[in-house]
Structures are given as structure tokens and as C-alpha cells.
Tab-separated table of C-alpha atoms and ligand atoms in Angstrom:
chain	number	residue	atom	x	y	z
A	1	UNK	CA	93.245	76.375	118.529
A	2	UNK	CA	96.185	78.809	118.347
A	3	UNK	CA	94.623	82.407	119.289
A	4	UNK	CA	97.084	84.834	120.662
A	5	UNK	CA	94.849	86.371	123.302
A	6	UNK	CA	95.881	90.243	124.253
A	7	UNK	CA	93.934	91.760	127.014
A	8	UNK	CA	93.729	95.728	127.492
A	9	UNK	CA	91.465	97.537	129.927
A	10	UNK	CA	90.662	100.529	127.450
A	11	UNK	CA	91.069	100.989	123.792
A	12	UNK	CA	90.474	103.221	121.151
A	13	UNK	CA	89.123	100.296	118.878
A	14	UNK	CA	90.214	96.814	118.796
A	15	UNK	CA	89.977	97.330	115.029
A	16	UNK	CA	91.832	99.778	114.655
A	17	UNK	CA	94.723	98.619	116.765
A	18	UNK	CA	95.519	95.702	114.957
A	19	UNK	CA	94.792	96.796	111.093
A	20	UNK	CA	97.139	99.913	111.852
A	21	UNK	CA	99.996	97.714	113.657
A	22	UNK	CA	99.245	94.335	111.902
A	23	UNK	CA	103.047	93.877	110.899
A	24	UNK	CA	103.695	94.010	114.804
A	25	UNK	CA	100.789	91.217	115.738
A	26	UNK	CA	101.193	87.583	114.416
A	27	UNK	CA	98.501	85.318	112.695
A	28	UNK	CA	95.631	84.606	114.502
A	29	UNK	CA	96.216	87.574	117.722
A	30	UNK	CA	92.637	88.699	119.215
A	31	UNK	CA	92.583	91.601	121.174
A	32	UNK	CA	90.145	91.746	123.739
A	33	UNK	CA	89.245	95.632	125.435
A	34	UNK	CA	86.881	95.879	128.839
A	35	UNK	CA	85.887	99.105	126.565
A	36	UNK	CA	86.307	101.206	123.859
A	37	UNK	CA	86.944	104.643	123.543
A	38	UNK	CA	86.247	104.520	119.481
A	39	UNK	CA	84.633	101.921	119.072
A	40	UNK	CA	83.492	101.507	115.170
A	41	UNK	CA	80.329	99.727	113.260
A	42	UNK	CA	79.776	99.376	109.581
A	43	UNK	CA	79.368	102.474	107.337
A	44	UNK	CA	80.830	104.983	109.526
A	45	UNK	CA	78.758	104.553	112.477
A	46	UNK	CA	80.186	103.794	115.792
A	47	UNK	CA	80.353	100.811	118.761
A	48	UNK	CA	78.771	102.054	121.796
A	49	UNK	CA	81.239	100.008	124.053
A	50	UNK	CA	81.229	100.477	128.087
A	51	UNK	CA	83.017	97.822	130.148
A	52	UNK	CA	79.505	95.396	130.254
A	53	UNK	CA	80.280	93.686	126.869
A	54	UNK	CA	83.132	92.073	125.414
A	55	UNK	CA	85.026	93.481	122.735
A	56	UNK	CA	87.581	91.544	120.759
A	57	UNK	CA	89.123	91.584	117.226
A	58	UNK	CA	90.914	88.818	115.312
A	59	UNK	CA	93.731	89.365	113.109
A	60	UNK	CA	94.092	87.105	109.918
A	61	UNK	CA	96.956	86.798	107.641
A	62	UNK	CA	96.466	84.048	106.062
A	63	UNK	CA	92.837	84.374	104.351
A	64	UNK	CA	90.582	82.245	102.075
A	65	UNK	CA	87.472	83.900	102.941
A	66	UNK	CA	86.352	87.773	101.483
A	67	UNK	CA	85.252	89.830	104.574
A	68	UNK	CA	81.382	89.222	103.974
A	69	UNK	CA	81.705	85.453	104.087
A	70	UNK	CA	84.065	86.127	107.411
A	71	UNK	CA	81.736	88.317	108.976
A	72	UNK	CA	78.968	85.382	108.594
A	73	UNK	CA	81.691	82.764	109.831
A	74	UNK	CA	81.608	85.275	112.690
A	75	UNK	CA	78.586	85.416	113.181
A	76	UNK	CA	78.262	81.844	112.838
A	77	UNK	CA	80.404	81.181	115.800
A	78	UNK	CA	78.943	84.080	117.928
A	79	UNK	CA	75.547	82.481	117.909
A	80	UNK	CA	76.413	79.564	118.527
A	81	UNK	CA	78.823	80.898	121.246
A	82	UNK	CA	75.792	82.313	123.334
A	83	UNK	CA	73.605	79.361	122.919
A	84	UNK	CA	77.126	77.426	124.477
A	85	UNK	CA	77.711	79.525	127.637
A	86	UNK	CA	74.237	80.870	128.355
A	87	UNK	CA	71.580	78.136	126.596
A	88	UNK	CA	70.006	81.541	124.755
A	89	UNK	CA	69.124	81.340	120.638
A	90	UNK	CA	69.781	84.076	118.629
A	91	UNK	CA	69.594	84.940	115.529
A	92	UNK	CA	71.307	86.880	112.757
A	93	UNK	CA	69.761	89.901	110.803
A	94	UNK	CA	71.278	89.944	107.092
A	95	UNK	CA	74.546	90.634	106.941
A	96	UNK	CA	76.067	91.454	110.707
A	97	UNK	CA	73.460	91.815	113.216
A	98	UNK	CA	72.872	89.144	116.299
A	99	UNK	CA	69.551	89.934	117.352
A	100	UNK	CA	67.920	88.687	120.458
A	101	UNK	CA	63.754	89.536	121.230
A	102	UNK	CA	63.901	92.443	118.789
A	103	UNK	CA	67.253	94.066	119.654
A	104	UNK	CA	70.701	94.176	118.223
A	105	UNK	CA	73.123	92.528	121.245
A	106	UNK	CA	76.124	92.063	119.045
A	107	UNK	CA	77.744	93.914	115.373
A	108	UNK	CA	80.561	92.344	113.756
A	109	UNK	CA	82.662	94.436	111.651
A	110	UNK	CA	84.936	92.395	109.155
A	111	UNK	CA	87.971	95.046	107.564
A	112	UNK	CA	90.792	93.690	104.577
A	113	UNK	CA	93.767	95.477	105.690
A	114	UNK	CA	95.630	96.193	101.941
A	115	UNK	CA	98.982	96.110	100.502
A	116	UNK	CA	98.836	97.959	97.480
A	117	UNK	CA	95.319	97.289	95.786
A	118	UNK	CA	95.755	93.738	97.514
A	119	UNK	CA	93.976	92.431	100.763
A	120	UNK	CA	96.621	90.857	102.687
A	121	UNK	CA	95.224	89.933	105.934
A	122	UNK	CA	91.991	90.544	107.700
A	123	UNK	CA	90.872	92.011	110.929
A	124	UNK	CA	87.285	90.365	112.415
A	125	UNK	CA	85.982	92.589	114.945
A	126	UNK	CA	82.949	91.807	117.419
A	127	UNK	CA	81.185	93.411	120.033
A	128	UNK	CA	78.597	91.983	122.060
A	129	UNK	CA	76.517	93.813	125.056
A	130	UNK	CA	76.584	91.341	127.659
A	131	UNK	CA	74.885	93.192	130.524
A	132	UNK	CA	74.574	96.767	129.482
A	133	UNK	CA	71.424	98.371	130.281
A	134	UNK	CA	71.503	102.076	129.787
A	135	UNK	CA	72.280	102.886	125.975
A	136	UNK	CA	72.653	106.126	124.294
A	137	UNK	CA	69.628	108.301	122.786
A	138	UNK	CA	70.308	107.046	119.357
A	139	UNK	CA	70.163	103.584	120.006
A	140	UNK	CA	68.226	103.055	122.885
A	141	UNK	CA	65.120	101.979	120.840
A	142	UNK	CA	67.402	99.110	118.511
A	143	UNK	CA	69.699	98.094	121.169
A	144	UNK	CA	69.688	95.283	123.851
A	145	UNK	CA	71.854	92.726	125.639
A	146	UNK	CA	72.241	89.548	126.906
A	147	UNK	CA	70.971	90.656	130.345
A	148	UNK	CA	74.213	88.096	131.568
A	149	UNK	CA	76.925	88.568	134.285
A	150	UNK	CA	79.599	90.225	132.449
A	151	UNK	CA	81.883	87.987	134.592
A	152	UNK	CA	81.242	84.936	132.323
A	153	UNK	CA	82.954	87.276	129.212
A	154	UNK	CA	86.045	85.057	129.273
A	155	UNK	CA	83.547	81.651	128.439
A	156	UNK	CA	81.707	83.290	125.994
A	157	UNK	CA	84.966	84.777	124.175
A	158	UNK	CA	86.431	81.097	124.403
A	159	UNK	CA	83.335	79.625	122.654
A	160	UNK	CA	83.072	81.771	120.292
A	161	UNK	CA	87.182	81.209	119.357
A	162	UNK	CA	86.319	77.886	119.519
A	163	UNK	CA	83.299	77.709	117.187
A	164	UNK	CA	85.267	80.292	114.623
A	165	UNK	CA	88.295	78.680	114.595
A	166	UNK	CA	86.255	75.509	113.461
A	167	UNK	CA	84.147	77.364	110.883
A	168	UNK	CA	87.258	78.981	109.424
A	169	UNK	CA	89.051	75.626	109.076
A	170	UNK	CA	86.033	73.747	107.961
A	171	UNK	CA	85.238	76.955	105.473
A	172	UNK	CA	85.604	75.138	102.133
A	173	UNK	CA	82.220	72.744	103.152
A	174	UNK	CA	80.210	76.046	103.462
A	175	UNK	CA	78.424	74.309	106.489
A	176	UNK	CA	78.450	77.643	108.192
A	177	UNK	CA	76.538	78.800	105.634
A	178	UNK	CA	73.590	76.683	106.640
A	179	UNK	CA	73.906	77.306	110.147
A	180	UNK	CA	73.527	80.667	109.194
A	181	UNK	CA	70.362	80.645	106.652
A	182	UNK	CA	68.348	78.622	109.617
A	183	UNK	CA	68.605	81.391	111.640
A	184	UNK	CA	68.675	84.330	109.638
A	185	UNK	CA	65.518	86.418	110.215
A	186	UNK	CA	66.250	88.262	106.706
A	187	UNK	CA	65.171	85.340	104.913
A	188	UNK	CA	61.881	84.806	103.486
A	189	UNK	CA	60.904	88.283	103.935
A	190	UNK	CA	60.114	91.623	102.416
A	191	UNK	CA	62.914	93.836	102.839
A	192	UNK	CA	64.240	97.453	102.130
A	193	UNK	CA	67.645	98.356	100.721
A	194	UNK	CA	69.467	100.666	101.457
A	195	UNK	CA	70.910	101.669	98.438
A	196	UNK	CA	72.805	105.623	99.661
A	197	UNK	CA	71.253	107.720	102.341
A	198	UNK	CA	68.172	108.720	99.735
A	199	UNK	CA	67.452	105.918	97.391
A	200	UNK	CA	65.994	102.474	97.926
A	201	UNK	CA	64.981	99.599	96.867
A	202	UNK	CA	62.513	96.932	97.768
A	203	UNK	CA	62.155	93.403	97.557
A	204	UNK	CA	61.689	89.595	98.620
A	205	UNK	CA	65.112	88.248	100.563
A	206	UNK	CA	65.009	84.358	99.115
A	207	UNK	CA	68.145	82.853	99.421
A	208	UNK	CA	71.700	83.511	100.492
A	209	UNK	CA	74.554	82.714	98.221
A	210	UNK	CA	77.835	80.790	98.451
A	211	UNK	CA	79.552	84.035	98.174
A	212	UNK	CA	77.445	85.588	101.253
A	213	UNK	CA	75.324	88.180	98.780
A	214	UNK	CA	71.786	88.683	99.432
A	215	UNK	CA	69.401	87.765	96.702
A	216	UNK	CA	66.330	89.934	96.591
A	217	UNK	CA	64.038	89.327	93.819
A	218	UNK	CA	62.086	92.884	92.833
A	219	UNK	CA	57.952	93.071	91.679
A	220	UNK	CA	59.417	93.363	88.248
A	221	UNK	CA	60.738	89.610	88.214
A	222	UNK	CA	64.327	90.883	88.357
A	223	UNK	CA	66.509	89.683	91.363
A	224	UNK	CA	69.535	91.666	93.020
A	225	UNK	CA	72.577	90.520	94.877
A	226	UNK	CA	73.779	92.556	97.338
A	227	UNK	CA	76.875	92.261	98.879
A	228	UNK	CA	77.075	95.505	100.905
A	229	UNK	CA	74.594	97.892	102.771
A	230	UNK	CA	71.504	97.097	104.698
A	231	UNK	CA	68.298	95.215	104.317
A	232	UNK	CA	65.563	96.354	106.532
A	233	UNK	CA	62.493	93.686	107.037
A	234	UNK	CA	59.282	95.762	106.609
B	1	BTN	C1	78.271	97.098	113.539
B	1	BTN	O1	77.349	96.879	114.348
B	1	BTN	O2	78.081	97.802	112.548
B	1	BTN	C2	79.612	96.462	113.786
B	1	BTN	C3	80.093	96.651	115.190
B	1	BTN	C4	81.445	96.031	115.460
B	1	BTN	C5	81.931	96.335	116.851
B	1	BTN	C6	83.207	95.623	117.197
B	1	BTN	S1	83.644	95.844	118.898
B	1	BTN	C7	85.218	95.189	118.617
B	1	BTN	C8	85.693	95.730	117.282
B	1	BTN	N1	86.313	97.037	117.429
B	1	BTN	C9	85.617	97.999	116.835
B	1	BTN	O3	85.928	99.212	116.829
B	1	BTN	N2	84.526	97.502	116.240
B	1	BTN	C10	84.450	96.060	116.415
């Protein structure tokens, strides 16, 4: 495995750090912050990152993968990560949410970085609550942790390099991808898109494709993929 490890006490984002500087960072760097001053989720919201998780981002340049299928490699390898260093199962909530119990312990945020209208690399960004207890009002109701000694970060961030770096090299089998359905809690369920902030649409989740979309088959007989958004279980 040939990770680039970068350690920094506080950061803005590790996102943002390497998809604004990637021509400084070689293949394959992972920056790892105590915490995050900006830390950043999907569609605009942000990380709530204090120094008792682990925060880390991994630049690609050389990709095969689009950034849905990366983010469930990631969350592939972040799964199986936890069950590694602490023996706990977790699963995965369509398309980036680790869920443990009932709460969201980890978000992975995958981001093409373009040149031109191109994608030329990729920067895989995850953030896992490792022993965090107090979250903000916003959250406090969907968030969790591990309940772990944030001392044991540096394991857990070595599994899960360990596990992604296999899943990325071993990409074109698609194994991840059954990893992944066994322990998706999306699947096989009655679920709620969210389509923009004021339109939705409903649902049965029934299968997962080789691409990473969702498909959702509607009362009308008609099924949806979605490759982008949110599916709520209801
Ligand atoms: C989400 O839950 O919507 C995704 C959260 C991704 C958080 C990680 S923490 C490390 C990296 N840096 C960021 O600013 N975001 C990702």
C-alpha cells in the first residue's frame, strides 16, 4: 500500500485542502486533521468535526471509478475497518451513511476535482465520530459514535487504507459491491426521495446497480435510478 500519510492538528477541510492544491500533493496522499474548522457533507451541509473522530481525505489521480462507486468502495472499507479494530458491525444507509444502532457515526464525501469539463483526479473524504458525545442541536437526534478511545484513530485509519486500497485495486470484480448490498439497510425497503427541498418521491429500494444507482420501483410499476440525493426508509 503506497498512501502518503499527512498529519495536521487543525484544518479547514481535508477536502478542501487537497482538491484546491491537488497539483502540489502526489497520487494516493491522505490527509488526516485531529479537527476541522470547515468541515463539509454532501449537498451543502457541513462535518461537525471536534478532535474525537478521525478525519482524513484521499487524493486520486489516477481514477477508474465515478465518485458514487468510490464513495461505496469507501464505505466498503470503512465498515469493514471498524469491524477490524473494534469487532463492531455496521452498516451503510444508501449512498454515504455508516450507521451504527440508529445513528450516523461516519459520512463520506467523494468530490471529481476537473480540468476543463474533465474529472481528472478524485478527492475521497471521510469522517468518522470515534468518541464524541456532545453534538450540535441540529444533529443531536441523527448523530452517534463509536463510543471508542479516540487513541486507537491511527488502527482504524490503517484498516480502513488497507481495506480501500484493496477494494480500489480489486474494483473491476465489483466484489465491493456485494459487501456493500449485505449490509445496506436501504435495501428491501420503502423509501423517500428526495428529489429538491419540496418535491418527492416514493418507492421500493430493490437492488443496487453496477454503476452504484439506486433502483426504486414506484406503485405505478415504473422503476427509478438514482444516482444522487437521499433516500429516506419510512
Ligand atoms: C456527509 O455526511 O454528507 C459527508 C461527510 C464527509 C466528512 C469528511 S471529514 C473529512 C473530509 N473533509 C471534509 O470536509 N469532509 C470529509
Amino acid at each position: 500500500m503506497e498512501y502518503k500519510i499527512i498529519k495536521k492538528d487543525k484544518v479547514t477541510s481535508t477536502n478542501d485542502i487537497l482538491k484546491n492544491n491537488a497539483e502540489k500533493y502526489e497520487d494516493k496522499t491522505v490527509l488526516v486533521a485531529r479537527e476541522q474548522t470547515a468541515g463539509k457533507g454532501r449537498m451543502g451541509r457541513s462535518f461537525y468535526s471536534p478532535p474525537t473522530g478521525l478525519y482524513f481525505s484521499v487524493l486520486l489521480k489516477d481514477i477508474k471509478s465515478n465518485p458514487t462507486s468510490l464513495t461505496i468502495i469507501a464505505a466498503v472499507a470503512v465498515m469493514k475497518g471498524i469491524y477490524e479494530t473494534f469487532g463492531i458491525s455496521a452498516q451503510v444507509k444508501w449512498v454515504n451513511d455508516i450507521i451504527l444502532g440508529s445513528k450516523k457515526i461516519c459520512g463520506i464525501l467523494a468530490e471529481g476535482v476537473f480540468s476543463g469539463s474533465r474529472i481528472s483526479h478524485a478527492v475521497v473524504g471521510i469522517g468518522i465520530n470515534i468518541s464524541t458525545k456532545e453534538f450540535p442541536d441540529e444533529i443531536k437526534d441523527i448523530a452517534g459514535s463509536l463510543e471508542k478511545d479516540s487513541n486507537n484513530s491511527d488502527i482504524l485509519l490503517h484498516n480502513i487504507l488497507k481495506n480501500f486500497d484493496e477494494e480500489i485495486n480489486n474494483s473491476d470484480s465489483k466484489s465491493y459491491l456485494d459487501f456493500y448490498k449485505k449490509n445496506c439497510l436501504t435495501l428491501n425497503k420503502k423509501v423517500r426521495l428526495l428529489v429538491n427541498d419540496n418535491s418527492y418521491e416514493e418507492g421500493f429500494a430493490f437492488d443496487i446497480d453496477d454503476n452504484a444507482n439506486l433502483l426504486v420501483k414506484k406503485e405505478s410499476g415504473e422503476t427509478i435510478k438514482v444516482f444522487f440525493g437521499e433516500a429516506k426508509v419510512i
